mmCIF file of C-alpha atoms in Angstrom:
data_model
loop_
_atom_site.group_PDB
_atom_site.id
_atom_site.type_symbol
_atom_site.label_atom_id
_atom_site.label_comp_id
_atom_site.label_asym_id
_atom_site.label_seq_id
_atom_site.Cartn_x
_atom_site.Cartn_y
_atom_site.Cartn_z
ATOM 1 C CA UNK A 1 0.000 0.000 0.000
ATOM 2 C CA UNK A 2 1.262 3.500 -0.814
ATOM 3 C CA UNK A 3 0.959 6.527 1.439
ATOM 4 C CA UNK A 4 1.964 10.056 0.411
ATOM 5 C CA UNK A 5 3.248 12.552 2.950
ATOM 6 C CA UNK A 6 2.027 16.064 2.165
ATOM 7 C CA UNK A 7 2.944 17.667 5.486
ATOM 8 C CA UNK A 8 2.033 21.119 6.663
ATOM 9 C CA UNK A 9 0.153 20.063 9.795
ATOM 10 C CA UNK A 10 1.310 20.290 13.406
ATOM 11 C CA UNK A 11 2.766 18.147 14.810
ATOM 12 C CA UNK A 12 4.771 17.036 11.767
ATOM 13 C CA UNK A 13 4.537 13.413 12.865
ATOM 14 C CA UNK A 14 3.544 10.219 11.086
ATOM 15 C CA UNK A 15 0.754 9.521 13.578
ATOM 16 C CA UNK A 16 -0.927 12.817 12.640
ATOM 17 C CA UNK A 17 -3.246 11.613 9.874
ATOM 18 C CA UNK A 18 -3.724 15.093 8.396
ATOM 19 C CA UNK A 19 -0.103 15.030 7.174
ATOM 20 C CA UNK A 20 -0.954 12.184 4.794
ATOM 21 C CA UNK A 21 -2.842 12.521 1.485
ATOM 22 C CA UNK A 22 -5.237 9.724 2.424
ATOM 23 C CA UNK A 23 -5.763 11.245 5.903
ATOM 24 C CA UNK A 24 -4.561 7.993 7.384
ATOM 25 C CA UNK A 25 -1.193 7.215 8.892
ATOM 26 C CA UNK A 26 0.635 4.435 7.020
ATOM 27 C CA UNK A 27 0.755 0.854 8.218
ATOM 28 C CA UNK A 28 4.021 -0.879 8.983
ATOM 29 C CA UNK A 29 4.194 -3.759 6.469
ATOM 30 C CA UNK A 30 6.480 -5.328 3.871
ATOM 31 C CA UNK A 31 4.353 -3.915 1.014
ATOM 32 C CA UNK A 32 4.304 -0.330 2.326
ATOM 33 C CA UNK A 33 5.614 2.361 -0.028
ATOM 34 C CA UNK A 34 6.047 5.885 1.297
ATOM 35 C CA UNK A 35 6.264 8.951 -0.924
ATOM 36 C CA UNK A 36 7.338 12.278 0.577
ATOM 37 C CA UNK A 37 6.078 15.158 -1.572
ATOM 38 C CA UNK A 38 5.770 17.846 1.146
ATOM 39 C CA UNK A 39 3.150 19.451 -1.121
ATOM 40 C CA UNK A 40 1.297 20.827 1.916
ATOM 41 C CA UNK A 41 4.387 22.609 3.231
ATOM 42 C CA UNK A 42 6.954 22.061 5.944
ATOM 43 C CA UNK A 43 10.442 20.598 5.739
ATOM 44 C CA UNK A 44 10.383 17.896 8.423
ATOM 45 C CA UNK A 45 8.700 14.531 8.870
ATOM 46 C CA UNK A 46 8.992 12.648 12.172
ATOM 47 C CA UNK A 47 8.451 8.923 12.506
ATOM 48 C CA UNK A 48 6.832 8.622 15.916
ATOM 49 C CA UNK A 49 5.571 5.101 15.180
ATOM 50 C CA UNK A 50 8.779 3.418 16.359
ATOM 51 C CA UNK A 51 10.204 0.507 14.375
ATOM 52 C CA UNK A 52 8.470 0.804 10.987
ATOM 53 C CA UNK A 53 8.654 -1.795 8.202
ATOM 54 C CA UNK A 54 8.474 -0.646 4.583
ATOM 55 C CA UNK A 55 9.537 -1.633 1.096
ATOM 56 C CA UNK A 56 10.163 1.705 -0.596
ATOM 57 C CA UNK A 57 10.787 5.345 0.327
ATOM 58 C CA UNK A 58 10.626 7.979 -2.422
ATOM 59 C CA UNK A 59 11.339 11.713 -2.162
ATOM 60 C CA UNK A 60 9.526 13.821 -4.788
ATOM 61 C CA UNK A 61 9.210 17.313 -3.280
ATOM 62 C CA UNK A 62 9.648 20.368 -5.502
ATOM 63 C CA UNK A 63 11.840 23.400 -4.910
ATOM 64 C CA UNK A 64 15.261 23.439 -3.295
ATOM 65 C CA UNK A 65 14.533 23.655 0.451
ATOM 66 C CA UNK A 66 16.037 20.591 2.144
ATOM 67 C CA UNK A 67 13.719 17.994 3.658
ATOM 68 C CA UNK A 68 14.427 15.841 6.733
ATOM 69 C CA UNK A 69 13.002 12.513 7.927
ATOM 70 C CA UNK A 70 13.779 11.675 11.530
ATOM 71 C CA UNK A 71 12.778 9.402 14.407
ATOM 72 C CA UNK A 72 12.329 5.679 14.947
ATOM 73 C CA UNK A 73 13.859 2.904 12.863
ATOM 74 C CA UNK A 74 13.086 2.279 9.188
ATOM 75 C CA UNK A 75 13.115 -1.481 8.649
ATOM 76 C CA UNK A 76 13.479 -2.117 4.919
ATOM 77 C CA UNK A 77 12.090 -5.432 3.689
ATOM 78 C CA UNK A 78 11.399 -7.214 0.408
ATOM 79 C CA UNK A 79 7.837 -7.433 -0.865
ATOM 80 C CA UNK A 80 7.891 -10.732 -2.699
ATOM 81 C CA UNK A 81 10.267 -10.287 -5.643
ATOM 82 C CA UNK A 82 10.408 -6.507 -5.153
ATOM 83 C CA UNK A 83 13.497 -5.570 -3.197
ATOM 84 C CA UNK A 84 13.637 -2.512 -0.941
ATOM 85 C CA UNK A 85 14.791 0.895 -2.163
ATOM 86 C CA UNK A 86 15.259 4.559 -1.342
ATOM 87 C CA UNK A 87 14.674 6.834 -4.355
ATOM 88 C CA UNK A 88 15.769 10.470 -4.452
ATOM 89 C CA UNK A 89 13.781 12.131 -7.273
ATOM 90 C CA UNK A 90 13.851 15.723 -6.042
ATOM 91 C CA UNK A 91 15.899 18.878 -6.544
ATOM 92 C CA UNK A 92 15.774 19.339 -2.758
ATOM 93 C CA UNK A 93 18.298 17.647 -0.499
ATOM 94 C CA UNK A 94 16.997 14.671 1.448
ATOM 95 C CA UNK A 95 18.308 13.930 4.937
ATOM 96 C CA UNK A 96 17.297 10.734 6.726
ATOM 97 C CA UNK A 97 18.278 10.878 10.381
ATOM 98 C CA UNK A 98 16.217 7.817 11.319
ATOM 99 C CA UNK A 99 18.054 4.580 12.026
ATOM 100 C CA UNK A 100 17.895 2.094 9.130
ATOM 101 C CA UNK A 101 17.771 -1.698 9.354
ATOM 102 C CA UNK A 102 18.612 -3.878 6.322
ATOM 103 C CA UNK A 103 18.560 -7.404 7.635
ATOM 104 C CA UNK A 104 19.035 -10.013 4.917
ATOM 105 C CA UNK A 105 18.145 -7.676 2.014
ATOM 106 C CA UNK A 106 19.879 -5.552 -0.615
ATOM 107 C CA UNK A 107 18.770 -1.928 -0.203
ATOM 108 C CA UNK A 108 18.999 -0.052 -3.510
ATOM 109 C CA UNK A 109 19.880 3.642 -3.305
ATOM 110 C CA UNK A 110 18.660 5.249 -6.523
ATOM 111 C CA UNK A 111 19.091 8.952 -7.254
ATOM 112 C CA UNK A 112 17.643 10.357 -10.481
ATOM 113 C CA UNK A 113 19.051 13.847 -9.791
ATOM 114 C CA UNK A 114 22.424 15.271 -8.830
ATOM 115 C CA UNK A 115 21.014 16.479 -5.503
ATOM 116 C CA UNK A 116 22.724 15.107 -2.425
ATOM 117 C CA UNK A 117 20.963 12.605 -0.182
ATOM 118 C CA UNK A 118 22.186 12.052 3.397
ATOM 119 C CA UNK A 119 21.818 8.826 5.352
ATOM 120 C CA UNK A 120 22.798 10.115 8.786
ATOM 121 C CA UNK A 121 21.244 7.481 11.035
ATOM 122 C CA UNK A 122 22.854 4.246 12.148
ATOM 123 C CA UNK A 123 22.649 1.397 9.622
ATOM 124 C CA UNK A 124 22.422 -2.146 10.957
ATOM 125 C CA UNK A 125 21.646 -5.680 9.801
ATOM 126 C CA UNK A 126 23.140 -8.319 7.521
ATOM 127 C CA UNK A 127 22.101 -6.623 4.287
ATOM 128 C CA UNK A 128 23.950 -4.792 1.512
ATOM 129 C CA UNK A 129 23.744 -1.218 0.213
ATOM 130 C CA UNK A 130 23.493 -1.125 -3.593
ATOM 131 C CA UNK A 131 24.294 2.456 -4.649
ATOM 132 C CA UNK A 132 23.186 2.970 -8.257
ATOM 133 C CA UNK A 133 23.066 6.680 -8.998
ATOM 134 C CA UNK A 134 23.416 10.249 -7.783
ATOM 135 C CA UNK A 135 25.300 11.486 -4.734
ATOM 136 C CA UNK A 136 24.876 9.744 -1.369
ATOM 137 C CA UNK A 137 26.510 10.675 1.930
ATOM 138 C CA UNK A 138 27.030 8.057 4.631
ATOM 139 C CA UNK A 139 28.376 8.294 8.143
ATOM 140 C CA UNK A 140 26.630 11.139 9.892
ATOM 141 C CA UNK A 141 26.321 8.897 12.947
ATOM 142 C CA UNK A 142 29.653 7.200 12.283
ATOM 143 C CA UNK A 143 28.422 3.899 13.673
ATOM 144 C CA UNK A 144 27.058 1.778 10.838
ATOM 145 C CA UNK A 145 27.376 -1.930 11.646
ATOM 146 C CA UNK A 146 25.601 -3.531 8.684
ATOM 147 C CA UNK A 147 27.656 -6.454 7.421
ATOM 148 C CA UNK A 148 26.578 -7.178 3.843
ATOM 149 C CA UNK A 149 28.884 -4.639 2.224
ATOM 150 C CA UNK A 150 28.442 -1.830 -0.282
ATOM 151 C CA UNK A 151 28.209 -2.039 -4.071
ATOM 152 C CA UNK A 152 28.845 1.142 -6.075
ATOM 153 C CA UNK A 153 28.014 1.344 -9.788
ATOM 154 C CA UNK A 154 27.448 3.987 -12.460
ATOM 155 C CA UNK A 155 30.136 6.273 -13.867
ATOM 156 C CA UNK A 156 28.805 9.425 -12.174
ATOM 157 C CA UNK A 157 27.587 7.866 -8.926
ATOM 158 C CA UNK A 158 29.270 9.319 -5.843
ATOM 159 C CA UNK A 159 29.525 7.789 -2.394
ATOM 160 C CA UNK A 160 30.652 10.416 0.111
ATOM 161 C CA UNK A 161 32.062 9.289 3.453
ATOM 162 C CA UNK A 162 31.641 11.458 6.544
ATOM 163 C CA UNK A 163 33.206 9.248 9.233
ATOM 164 C CA UNK A 164 36.127 6.938 9.909
ATOM 165 C CA UNK A 165 35.825 3.213 10.377
ATOM 166 C CA UNK A 166 36.687 1.541 13.666
ATOM 167 C CA UNK A 167 38.525 -1.754 13.995
ATOM 168 C CA UNK A 168 41.603 -3.123 12.293
ATOM 169 C CA UNK A 169 42.040 -3.380 8.505
ATOM 170 C CA UNK A 170 39.935 -6.246 7.237
ATOM 171 C CA UNK A 171 38.246 -6.581 10.650
ATOM 172 C CA UNK A 172 36.099 -3.465 10.821
ATOM 173 C CA UNK A 173 33.589 -3.236 13.676
ATOM 174 C CA UNK A 174 31.685 -0.134 12.546
ATOM 175 C CA UNK A 175 31.907 2.778 10.152
ATOM 176 C CA UNK A 176 30.219 4.722 7.346
ATOM 177 C CA UNK A 177 30.127 1.679 5.033
ATOM 178 C CA UNK A 178 29.478 -0.901 7.738
ATOM 179 C CA UNK A 179 31.761 -3.875 8.313
ATOM 180 C CA UNK A 180 31.628 -5.642 4.959
ATOM 181 C CA UNK A 181 33.473 -5.356 1.658
ATOM 182 C CA UNK A 182 33.225 -2.384 -0.704
ATOM 183 C CA UNK A 183 32.771 -3.473 -4.330
ATOM 184 C CA UNK A 184 33.406 -0.727 -6.885
ATOM 185 C CA UNK A 185 31.944 -1.384 -10.340
ATOM 186 C CA UNK A 186 32.162 2.299 -11.226
ATOM 187 C CA UNK A 187 31.677 5.736 -9.738
ATOM 188 C CA UNK A 188 33.500 7.905 -7.222
ATOM 189 C CA UNK A 189 34.379 7.121 -3.607
ATOM 190 C CA UNK A 190 35.358 10.254 -1.709
ATOM 191 C CA UNK A 191 35.193 12.135 1.577
ATOM 192 C CA UNK A 192 33.195 15.164 2.616
ATOM 193 C CA UNK A 193 34.844 18.334 1.303
ATOM 194 C CA UNK A 194 38.090 19.311 3.035
ATOM 195 C CA UNK A 195 38.046 16.293 5.338
ATOM 196 C CA UNK A 196 40.363 13.364 6.066
ATOM 197 C CA UNK A 197 38.789 9.921 6.447
ATOM 198 C CA UNK A 198 40.086 6.378 6.864
ATOM 199 C CA UNK A 199 38.122 3.236 6.029
ATOM 200 C CA UNK A 200 39.610 -0.171 6.818
ATOM 201 C CA UNK A 201 37.107 -2.225 4.832
ATOM 202 C CA UNK A 202 38.456 -4.482 2.090
ATOM 203 C CA UNK A 203 37.858 -3.085 -1.408
ATOM 204 C CA UNK A 204 37.262 -4.934 -4.705
ATOM 205 C CA UNK A 205 37.662 -2.893 -7.910
ATOM 206 C CA UNK A 206 35.597 -4.287 -10.773
ATOM 207 C CA UNK A 207 35.291 -1.239 -13.045
ATOM 208 C CA UNK A 208 36.632 2.233 -13.793
ATOM 209 C CA UNK A 209 36.605 4.206 -10.541
ATOM 210 C CA UNK A 210 37.806 7.413 -8.948
ATOM 211 C CA UNK A 211 39.032 7.894 -5.401
ATOM 212 C CA UNK A 212 38.835 11.328 -3.829
ATOM 213 C CA UNK A 213 37.869 14.672 -5.300
ATOM 214 C CA UNK A 214 39.977 17.255 -7.093
ATOM 215 C CA UNK A 215 38.179 20.058 -5.267
ATOM 216 C CA UNK A 216 39.117 20.853 -2.601
ATOM 217 C CA UNK A 217 42.560 19.298 -2.802
ATOM 218 C CA UNK A 218 42.722 19.112 0.997
ATOM 219 C CA UNK A 219 40.333 16.138 1.046
ATOM 220 C CA UNK A 220 42.040 12.840 1.824
ATOM 221 C CA UNK A 221 40.768 9.265 1.807
ATOM 222 C CA UNK A 222 42.883 6.439 3.214
ATOM 223 C CA UNK A 223 42.056 2.808 2.411
ATOM 224 C CA UNK A 224 43.424 0.573 5.151
ATOM 225 C CA UNK A 225 42.008 -2.763 4.004
ATOM 226 C CA UNK A 226 43.067 -5.043 1.156
ATOM 227 C CA UNK A 227 42.433 -3.599 -2.327
ATOM 228 C CA UNK A 228 41.897 -6.178 -5.089
ATOM 229 C CA UNK A 229 41.566 -5.651 -8.857
ATOM 230 C CA UNK A 230 39.033 -8.083 -10.308
ATOM 231 C CA UNK A 231 38.630 -9.394 -13.857
ATOM 232 C CA UNK A 232 41.012 -9.646 -16.757
ATOM 233 C CA UNK A 233 40.198 -6.368 -18.519
ATOM 234 C CA UNK A 234 41.934 -3.013 -18.157
ATOM 235 C CA UNK A 235 40.669 -0.762 -15.342
ATOM 236 C CA UNK A 236 41.094 2.982 -15.021
ATOM 237 C CA UNK A 237 41.651 4.077 -11.434
ATOM 238 C CA UNK A 238 41.789 7.842 -10.888
ATOM 239 C CA UNK A 239 43.294 9.283 -7.712
ATOM 240 C CA UNK A 240 42.263 12.859 -6.916
ATOM 241 C CA UNK A 241 42.851 15.237 -4.055
#
């Protein structure tokens, strides 16, 4: 079932039915799809329903004012053959401060714009993050413990790291990309502007990739884990910063 957040009512909470287009708060379920249009106004949406299960979260608001989702835990689950996803389809920045659970699933991060999306809450579970487009920032909380790894693909896709990992190289206990392996099939892996970050996760390179950013040159990313080139074709690895 799909529910569309329009917002504009006080309190800006999920339990306040007047914030939803159907005038009913959504139900926690594996087939739940939430769209956040903010067409009624406001910039914040607070999950006061606790641990909430859903299949898809889509951001479609217009304009450029940033929007924030906070509170509770978003438990992403498959709905039959339909895997879970977060879709950024807005020119406004999206910030998710809620904790995210991805237990036993691959969570697709899809961004159809160049507008940054922040996942600032803790990420936990055995699942994998599949980053397929746009610009995504991880590590606001600095304590992601999900173990399934991260897959990055798409020539222009950017994964921006805003925290250091903890634990020894190859034996990470927490960090912006969890504790698993980073597989790079394309795209750019970099830090927040003018920052220095270290990740000790193992890295597999299976495509043309870029590390770091040329602007500003003071940004620095250190890879402490094992880095492995996969396949038997030529790879272009660009080091910037």
